[in-house]
CSV table of C-alpha atoms in Angstrom, one decimal:
chain,number,residue,atom,x,y,z
A,301,UNK,CA,9.8,52.9,-14.0
A,302,UNK,CA,8.7,49.8,-11.9
A,303,UNK,CA,5.8,52.5,-11.4
A,304,UNK,CA,5.7,53.3,-15.2
A,305,UNK,CA,5.7,48.8,-15.8
A,306,UNK,CA,2.6,48.0,-13.1
A,307,UNK,CA,0.9,51.0,-15.2
A,308,UNK,CA,1.8,49.7,-18.3
A,309,UNK,CA,0.9,46.0,-17.1
A,310,UNK,CA,-2.8,47.0,-14.5
A,311,UNK,CA,-3.9,49.7,-17.8
A,312,UNK,CA,-4.4,45.9,-20.3
A,313,UNK,CA,-5.4,44.3,-17.1
A,314,UNK,CA,-8.7,46.7,-17.0
A,315,UNK,CA,-8.7,47.0,-20.9
A,316,UNK,CA,-8.4,42.7,-21.5
A,317,UNK,CA,-11.7,43.1,-18.6
A,318,UNK,CA,-13.5,45.7,-20.7
A,319,UNK,CA,-13.2,43.5,-24.4
A,320,UNK,CA,-13.4,39.9,-22.1
A,321,UNK,CA,-17.0,41.6,-21.3
A,322,UNK,CA,-17.8,43.1,-24.0
A,323,UNK,CA,-18.1,40.2,-25.4
A,324,UNK,CA,-20.0,37.6,-22.7
A,325,UNK,CA,-22.7,40.8,-22.8
A,326,UNK,CA,-23.0,40.0,-27.2
A,327,UNK,CA,-22.8,37.0,-26.5
A,328,UNK,CA,-26.1,37.1,-23.9
A,329,UNK,CA,-27.3,39.4,-26.5
A,330,UNK,CA,-27.7,36.9,-29.5
A,331,UNK,CA,-28.6,34.4,-26.7
A,332,UNK,CA,-26.1,32.2,-27.4
A,333,UNK,CA,-24.6,30.5,-30.9
A,334,UNK,CA,-23.5,26.8,-31.4
A,335,UNK,CA,-20.6,26.8,-33.2
A,336,UNK,CA,-19.2,23.9,-34.9
A,337,UNK,CA,-16.0,24.1,-35.5
A,338,UNK,CA,-14.7,21.7,-39.3
A,339,UNK,CA,-10.7,21.3,-39.9
A,340,UNK,CA,-8.9,21.0,-42.3
A,341,UNK,CA,-6.6,18.4,-44.6
A,342,UNK,CA,-4.4,16.8,-42.3
A,343,UNK,CA,-5.6,18.3,-39.3
A,344,UNK,CA,-8.0,18.0,-36.3
A,345,UNK,CA,-9.8,19.9,-33.6
A,346,UNK,CA,-6.5,20.9,-32.3
A,347,UNK,CA,-5.6,23.8,-34.4
A,348,UNK,CA,-9.1,25.3,-33.4
A,349,UNK,CA,-8.1,25.9,-29.5
A,350,UNK,CA,-7.2,29.5,-29.7
A,351,UNK,CA,-10.9,30.1,-31.0
A,352,UNK,CA,-12.9,28.2,-29.4
A,353,UNK,CA,-12.6,29.8,-25.8
A,354,UNK,CA,-12.6,33.0,-27.6
A,355,UNK,CA,-16.2,32.3,-28.1
A,356,UNK,CA,-16.6,30.8,-25.3
A,357,UNK,CA,-16.0,33.7,-23.8
A,358,UNK,CA,-18.4,35.8,-25.3
A,359,UNK,CA,-21.0,32.7,-24.0
A,360,UNK,CA,-21.5,31.1,-27.6
A,361,UNK,CA,-21.1,27.2,-27.1
A,362,UNK,CA,-18.5,25.5,-29.0
A,363,UNK,CA,-18.0,22.4,-30.7
A,364,UNK,CA,-14.5,21.4,-32.8
A,365,UNK,CA,-14.8,18.1,-34.3
A,366,UNK,CA,-11.8,15.5,-35.6
A,367,UNK,CA,-12.6,13.3,-38.2
A,368,UNK,CA,-12.5,10.4,-38.8
A,369,UNK,CA,-8.7,9.5,-39.7
A,370,UNK,CA,-7.7,13.4,-37.6
A,371,UNK,CA,-6.9,14.7,-34.8
A,372,UNK,CA,-7.3,12.1,-32.2
A,373,UNK,CA,-9.9,10.6,-34.0
A,374,UNK,CA,-8.8,6.3,-33.9
A,375,UNK,CA,-9.0,4.8,-37.4
A,376,UNK,CA,-6.8,5.3,-40.2
A,377,UNK,CA,-6.9,6.4,-43.6
A,378,UNK,CA,-6.5,3.4,-44.5
A,379,UNK,CA,-9.4,2.3,-43.6
A,380,UNK,CA,-12.0,5.4,-45.1
A,381,UNK,CA,-13.5,4.7,-48.7
A,382,UNK,CA,-15.2,7.3,-49.1
A,383,UNK,CA,-16.2,11.4,-48.0
A,384,UNK,CA,-19.3,10.3,-46.3
A,385,UNK,CA,-16.1,7.3,-43.9
A,386,UNK,CA,-14.7,11.1,-43.3
A,387,UNK,CA,-17.6,12.9,-42.3
A,388,UNK,CA,-19.2,10.6,-40.3
A,389,UNK,CA,-18.3,12.0,-36.8
A,390,UNK,CA,-20.0,15.2,-37.9
A,391,UNK,CA,-23.0,13.1,-39.5
A,392,UNK,CA,-23.5,11.0,-36.3
A,393,UNK,CA,-23.4,14.8,-34.3
A,394,UNK,CA,-25.6,16.2,-36.0
A,395,UNK,CA,-27.5,13.3,-36.1
A,396,UNK,CA,-28.0,13.8,-32.5
A,397,UNK,CA,-29.1,17.5,-32.0
A,398,UNK,CA,-33.3,17.3,-31.8
A,399,UNK,CA,-34.8,18.8,-34.8
A,400,UNK,CA,-35.2,21.7,-33.1
A,401,UNK,CA,-31.5,22.7,-32.4
A,402,UNK,CA,-29.7,25.1,-35.9
A,403,UNK,CA,-26.4,25.4,-35.4
A,404,UNK,CA,-22.9,27.5,-37.3
A,405,UNK,CA,-21.2,25.6,-39.2
A,406,UNK,CA,-18.2,26.4,-40.1
A,407,UNK,CA,-15.8,24.6,-42.4
A,408,UNK,CA,-12.3,25.0,-42.8
A,409,UNK,CA,-9.9,24.5,-46.7
A,410,UNK,CA,-11.3,21.0,-46.5
A,411,UNK,CA,-13.7,21.8,-44.2
A,412,UNK,CA,-16.0,22.9,-47.1
A,413,UNK,CA,-16.7,19.8,-48.0
A,414,UNK,CA,-18.0,18.5,-44.9
A,415,UNK,CA,-20.3,21.0,-45.1
A,416,UNK,CA,-22.0,20.3,-48.5
A,417,UNK,CA,-22.6,17.4,-46.9
A,418,UNK,CA,-24.1,18.2,-43.7
A,419,UNK,CA,-25.9,20.5,-45.9
A,420,UNK,CA,-27.4,18.0,-48.3
A,421,UNK,CA,-28.0,15.7,-45.6
A,422,UNK,CA,-29.7,18.1,-42.5
A,423,UNK,CA,-30.1,21.7,-43.8
A,424,UNK,CA,-32.7,22.5,-41.2
A,425,UNK,CA,-30.6,21.9,-38.7
A,426,UNK,CA,-28.3,24.8,-39.7
A,427,UNK,CA,-28.3,28.9,-38.9
A,428,UNK,CA,-25.5,30.0,-41.2
A,429,UNK,CA,-23.2,27.7,-42.7
A,430,UNK,CA,-19.5,29.0,-43.4
A,431,UNK,CA,-16.6,28.7,-45.6
A,432,UNK,CA,-13.4,29.8,-44.4
A,433,UNK,CA,-10.5,29.9,-46.9
A,434,UNK,CA,-12.8,27.2,-48.3
A,435,UNK,CA,-13.2,24.5,-51.1
A,436,UNK,CA,-17.2,24.9,-51.6
A,437,UNK,CA,-19.0,22.2,-54.2
A,438,UNK,CA,-21.4,24.6,-56.7
A,439,UNK,CA,-25.0,22.9,-57.7
A,440,UNK,CA,-23.9,22.5,-61.3
A,441,UNK,CA,-21.5,20.1,-61.2
A,442,UNK,CA,-20.1,16.8,-60.0
A,443,UNK,CA,-18.7,17.7,-56.0
A,444,UNK,CA,-15.2,16.9,-57.6
A,445,UNK,CA,-15.2,20.1,-59.8
A,446,UNK,CA,-14.2,22.3,-57.8
A,447,UNK,CA,-11.4,20.4,-57.8
A,448,UNK,CA,-10.6,19.8,-60.8
A,449,UNK,CA,-10.6,24.0,-61.3
A,450,UNK,CA,-7.7,24.2,-58.4
A,451,UNK,CA,-5.6,21.2,-59.4
A,452,UNK,CA,-6.2,23.1,-63.1
A,453,UNK,CA,-4.9,26.4,-61.5
A,454,UNK,CA,-1.8,26.0,-59.6
A,455,UNK,CA,1.7,26.0,-60.5
A,456,UNK,CA,3.6,22.5,-61.4
A,457,UNK,CA,5.6,23.2,-57.5
A,458,UNK,CA,3.2,24.0,-55.8
A,459,UNK,CA,2.8,20.7,-53.8
A,460,UNK,CA,5.9,20.7,-52.7
A,461,UNK,CA,7.5,18.4,-50.3
A,462,UNK,CA,3.3,17.0,-49.7
A,463,UNK,CA,3.7,13.1,-50.0
A,464,UNK,CA,1.9,11.5,-52.4
A,465,UNK,CA,0.6,7.3,-51.6
A,466,UNK,CA,-2.0,5.8,-53.8
A,467,UNK,CA,-3.6,2.6,-51.8
A,468,UNK,CA,-6.3,-0.1,-51.9
A,469,UNK,CA,-7.8,-1.5,-54.0
A,470,UNK,CA,-6.4,-0.6,-58.0
A,471,UNK,CA,-10.0,0.2,-59.1
A,472,UNK,CA,-11.2,1.9,-56.1
A,473,UNK,CA,-7.6,3.2,-55.5
A,474,UNK,CA,-7.3,6.0,-52.7
A,475,UNK,CA,-4.7,8.7,-52.8
A,476,UNK,CA,-3.2,10.5,-49.8
A,477,UNK,CA,-1.2,12.9,-48.7
A,478,UNK,CA,0.3,14.3,-46.0
A,479,UNK,CA,2.0,18.2,-46.2
A,480,UNK,CA,5.8,18.1,-45.8
A,481,UNK,CA,7.5,21.1,-43.1
A,482,UNK,CA,7.8,22.9,-47.2
A,483,UNK,CA,3.8,23.1,-47.7
A,484,UNK,CA,3.0,23.5,-44.0
A,485,UNK,CA,5.1,26.6,-44.3
A,486,UNK,CA,2.9,28.4,-46.9
A,487,UNK,CA,0.4,27.4,-44.9
A,488,UNK,CA,1.8,28.8,-41.7
A,489,UNK,CA,3.3,31.7,-43.3
A,490,UNK,CA,2.1,34.5,-41.2
A,491,UNK,CA,1.6,32.4,-38.0
A,492,UNK,CA,4.2,32.1,-35.3
A,493,UNK,CA,6.9,29.4,-35.3
A,494,UNK,CA,5.4,27.6,-32.3
A,495,UNK,CA,1.9,27.7,-33.9
A,496,UNK,CA,4.0,26.5,-37.0
A,497,UNK,CA,5.5,23.4,-35.7
A,498,UNK,CA,2.6,22.6,-33.5
A,499,UNK,CA,1.4,21.5,-37.2
A,500,UNK,CA,4.3,19.0,-37.7
A,501,UNK,CA,3.9,17.3,-34.7
A,502,UNK,CA,0.2,17.0,-34.6
A,503,UNK,CA,-0.8,16.6,-38.9
A,504,UNK,CA,-2.1,13.2,-40.4
A,505,UNK,CA,-1.8,12.1,-42.9
A,506,UNK,CA,-5.7,12.5,-45.7
A,507,UNK,CA,-7.2,12.4,-48.8
A,508,UNK,CA,-9.9,14.4,-51.2
A,509,UNK,CA,-11.5,11.2,-52.2
A,510,UNK,CA,-12.2,12.7,-55.2
A,511,UNK,CA,-12.8,8.7,-56.4
A,512,UNK,CA,-15.8,9.3,-54.6
A,513,UNK,CA,-16.8,12.6,-56.0
A,514,UNK,CA,-16.0,12.0,-59.3
A,515,UNK,CA,-19.7,8.6,-58.6
A,516,UNK,CA,-21.4,11.1,-56.4
A,517,UNK,CA,-24.3,12.4,-57.5
A,518,UNK,CA,-24.7,16.8,-57.8
A,519,UNK,CA,-25.5,18.9,-54.9
A,520,UNK,CA,-29.2,20.1,-54.3
A,521,UNK,CA,-29.4,23.8,-55.3
A,522,UNK,CA,-32.8,23.9,-53.4
A,523,UNK,CA,-31.0,22.5,-50.1
A,524,UNK,CA,-28.1,24.3,-50.8
A,525,UNK,CA,-29.8,28.1,-51.5
A,526,UNK,CA,-32.2,27.5,-48.2
A,527,UNK,CA,-29.3,27.7,-45.9
A,528,UNK,CA,-27.9,30.8,-45.2
A,529,UNK,CA,-24.2,30.3,-46.3
A,530,UNK,CA,-21.5,32.7,-45.4
A,531,UNK,CA,-17.8,32.3,-47.6
A,532,UNK,CA,-14.5,34.2,-45.5
A,533,UNK,CA,-11.7,34.9,-47.1
A,534,UNK,CA,-8.6,34.7,-46.4
A,535,UNK,CA,-6.9,37.2,-48.0
A,536,UNK,CA,-3.1,36.9,-47.8
A,537,UNK,CA,-3.6,32.6,-48.3
A,538,UNK,CA,-1.2,31.2,-50.3
A,539,UNK,CA,-2.6,27.7,-50.5
A,540,UNK,CA,-5.9,28.6,-52.5
A,541,UNK,CA,-5.8,31.9,-53.1
A,542,UNK,CA,-8.0,34.9,-52.7
A,543,UNK,CA,-8.9,35.0,-56.8
A,544,UNK,CA,-9.7,30.9,-56.4
A,545,UNK,CA,-11.6,31.6,-53.7
A,546,UNK,CA,-13.6,34.7,-54.8
A,547,UNK,CA,-14.4,32.4,-58.1
A,548,UNK,CA,-15.2,29.1,-56.1
A,549,UNK,CA,-18.4,32.0,-53.9
A,550,UNK,CA,-19.2,32.9,-56.6
A,551,UNK,CA,-19.6,30.1,-58.9
A,552,UNK,CA,-21.0,28.4,-55.5
A,553,UNK,CA,-23.8,31.1,-55.7
A,554,UNK,CA,-22.9,32.4,-52.5
A,555,UNK,CA,-24.1,36.1,-51.5
A,556,UNK,CA,-22.2,36.6,-48.7
A,557,UNK,CA,-18.8,37.5,-48.8
A,558,UNK,CA,-16.7,39.3,-45.9
A,559,UNK,CA,-12.4,39.4,-45.6
A,560,UNK,CA,-10.4,38.9,-43.6
A,561,UNK,CA,-6.8,41.4,-43.9
A,562,UNK,CA,-4.1,40.4,-43.7
A,563,UNK,CA,-5.0,36.6,-43.2
A,564,UNK,CA,-2.9,33.3,-44.3
A,565,UNK,CA,-4.1,29.8,-44.5
A,566,UNK,CA,-4.3,29.1,-41.1
A,567,UNK,CA,-6.0,32.5,-39.5
A,568,UNK,CA,-7.8,30.5,-36.4
A,569,UNK,CA,-4.3,30.3,-35.9
A,570,UNK,CA,-3.0,33.7,-36.8
A,571,UNK,CA,-5.4,35.7,-36.0
A,572,UNK,CA,-7.6,34.0,-33.8
A,573,UNK,CA,-9.7,37.4,-31.9
A,574,UNK,CA,-10.5,39.2,-35.8
A,575,UNK,CA,-11.5,35.7,-36.9
A,576,UNK,CA,-14.2,35.1,-33.6
A,577,UNK,CA,-15.0,38.9,-34.0
A,578,UNK,CA,-16.2,37.1,-37.7
A,579,UNK,CA,-18.1,34.8,-36.3
A,580,UNK,CA,-19.8,37.3,-34.1
A,581,UNK,CA,-20.2,39.6,-36.7
A,582,UNK,CA,-22.0,36.5,-38.6
A,583,UNK,CA,-24.5,34.6,-35.6
A,584,UNK,CA,-25.8,38.5,-35.9
A,585,UNK,CA,-27.6,38.2,-38.5
A,586,UNK,CA,-28.8,34.9,-37.7
């Protein structure tokens, strides 16, 4: 039995080394891309902890950022008033890059809004914009339109135990949200229990900033169409359904759509290898 176990372990180790070498060779062939990973609402850069080393092992550079009042960022949600306030860490980071340096920008869930903001500001610094089960504003309506469409299609009890609060001046009220355990279970329904518990420990209040989005200008069609945009659909997502993801991709004029079969809303945790492979596949066309 011991010899059989040792043989199995050696076979597994060899296979692991072969996969690692293949990924490293692929990274070198691609010249080593720079991925910038943006989390969704109530989460932080921490949620990419499985994907980041996989992309790095493949020879790529990876930057995972906390948006303002997220993860370990020092601000609180009550100090933010606009989408740009929330997006400030990403804006500052992109602004610090040389004009000739391009990144593959990946936004998950609410992070799609951050990606849209960056396309508007730095289209020439983006090699590809990836929307991962993400909100995708279009260029025909005000930026809140896609969120309004999302809300209009939700069942009454969708938000479960999510806690909503309104703060600030009544004329410029900010509605914040904090996911409860039942709603988090909806997001993480195909994840290991340990990842769900990690999310429960690290979640922080967030916002859709709808009061700001309703006053904002429509995003530029010229700028957004100048960037290669890819939508990655999470097939088993119970939060942003597959149908709505496909609708957003079509409504937003995204011509390249990929699908992660068997994925819930949190593929960076439930299937990090498949997601990494998908992101590397996207890089091959850059």
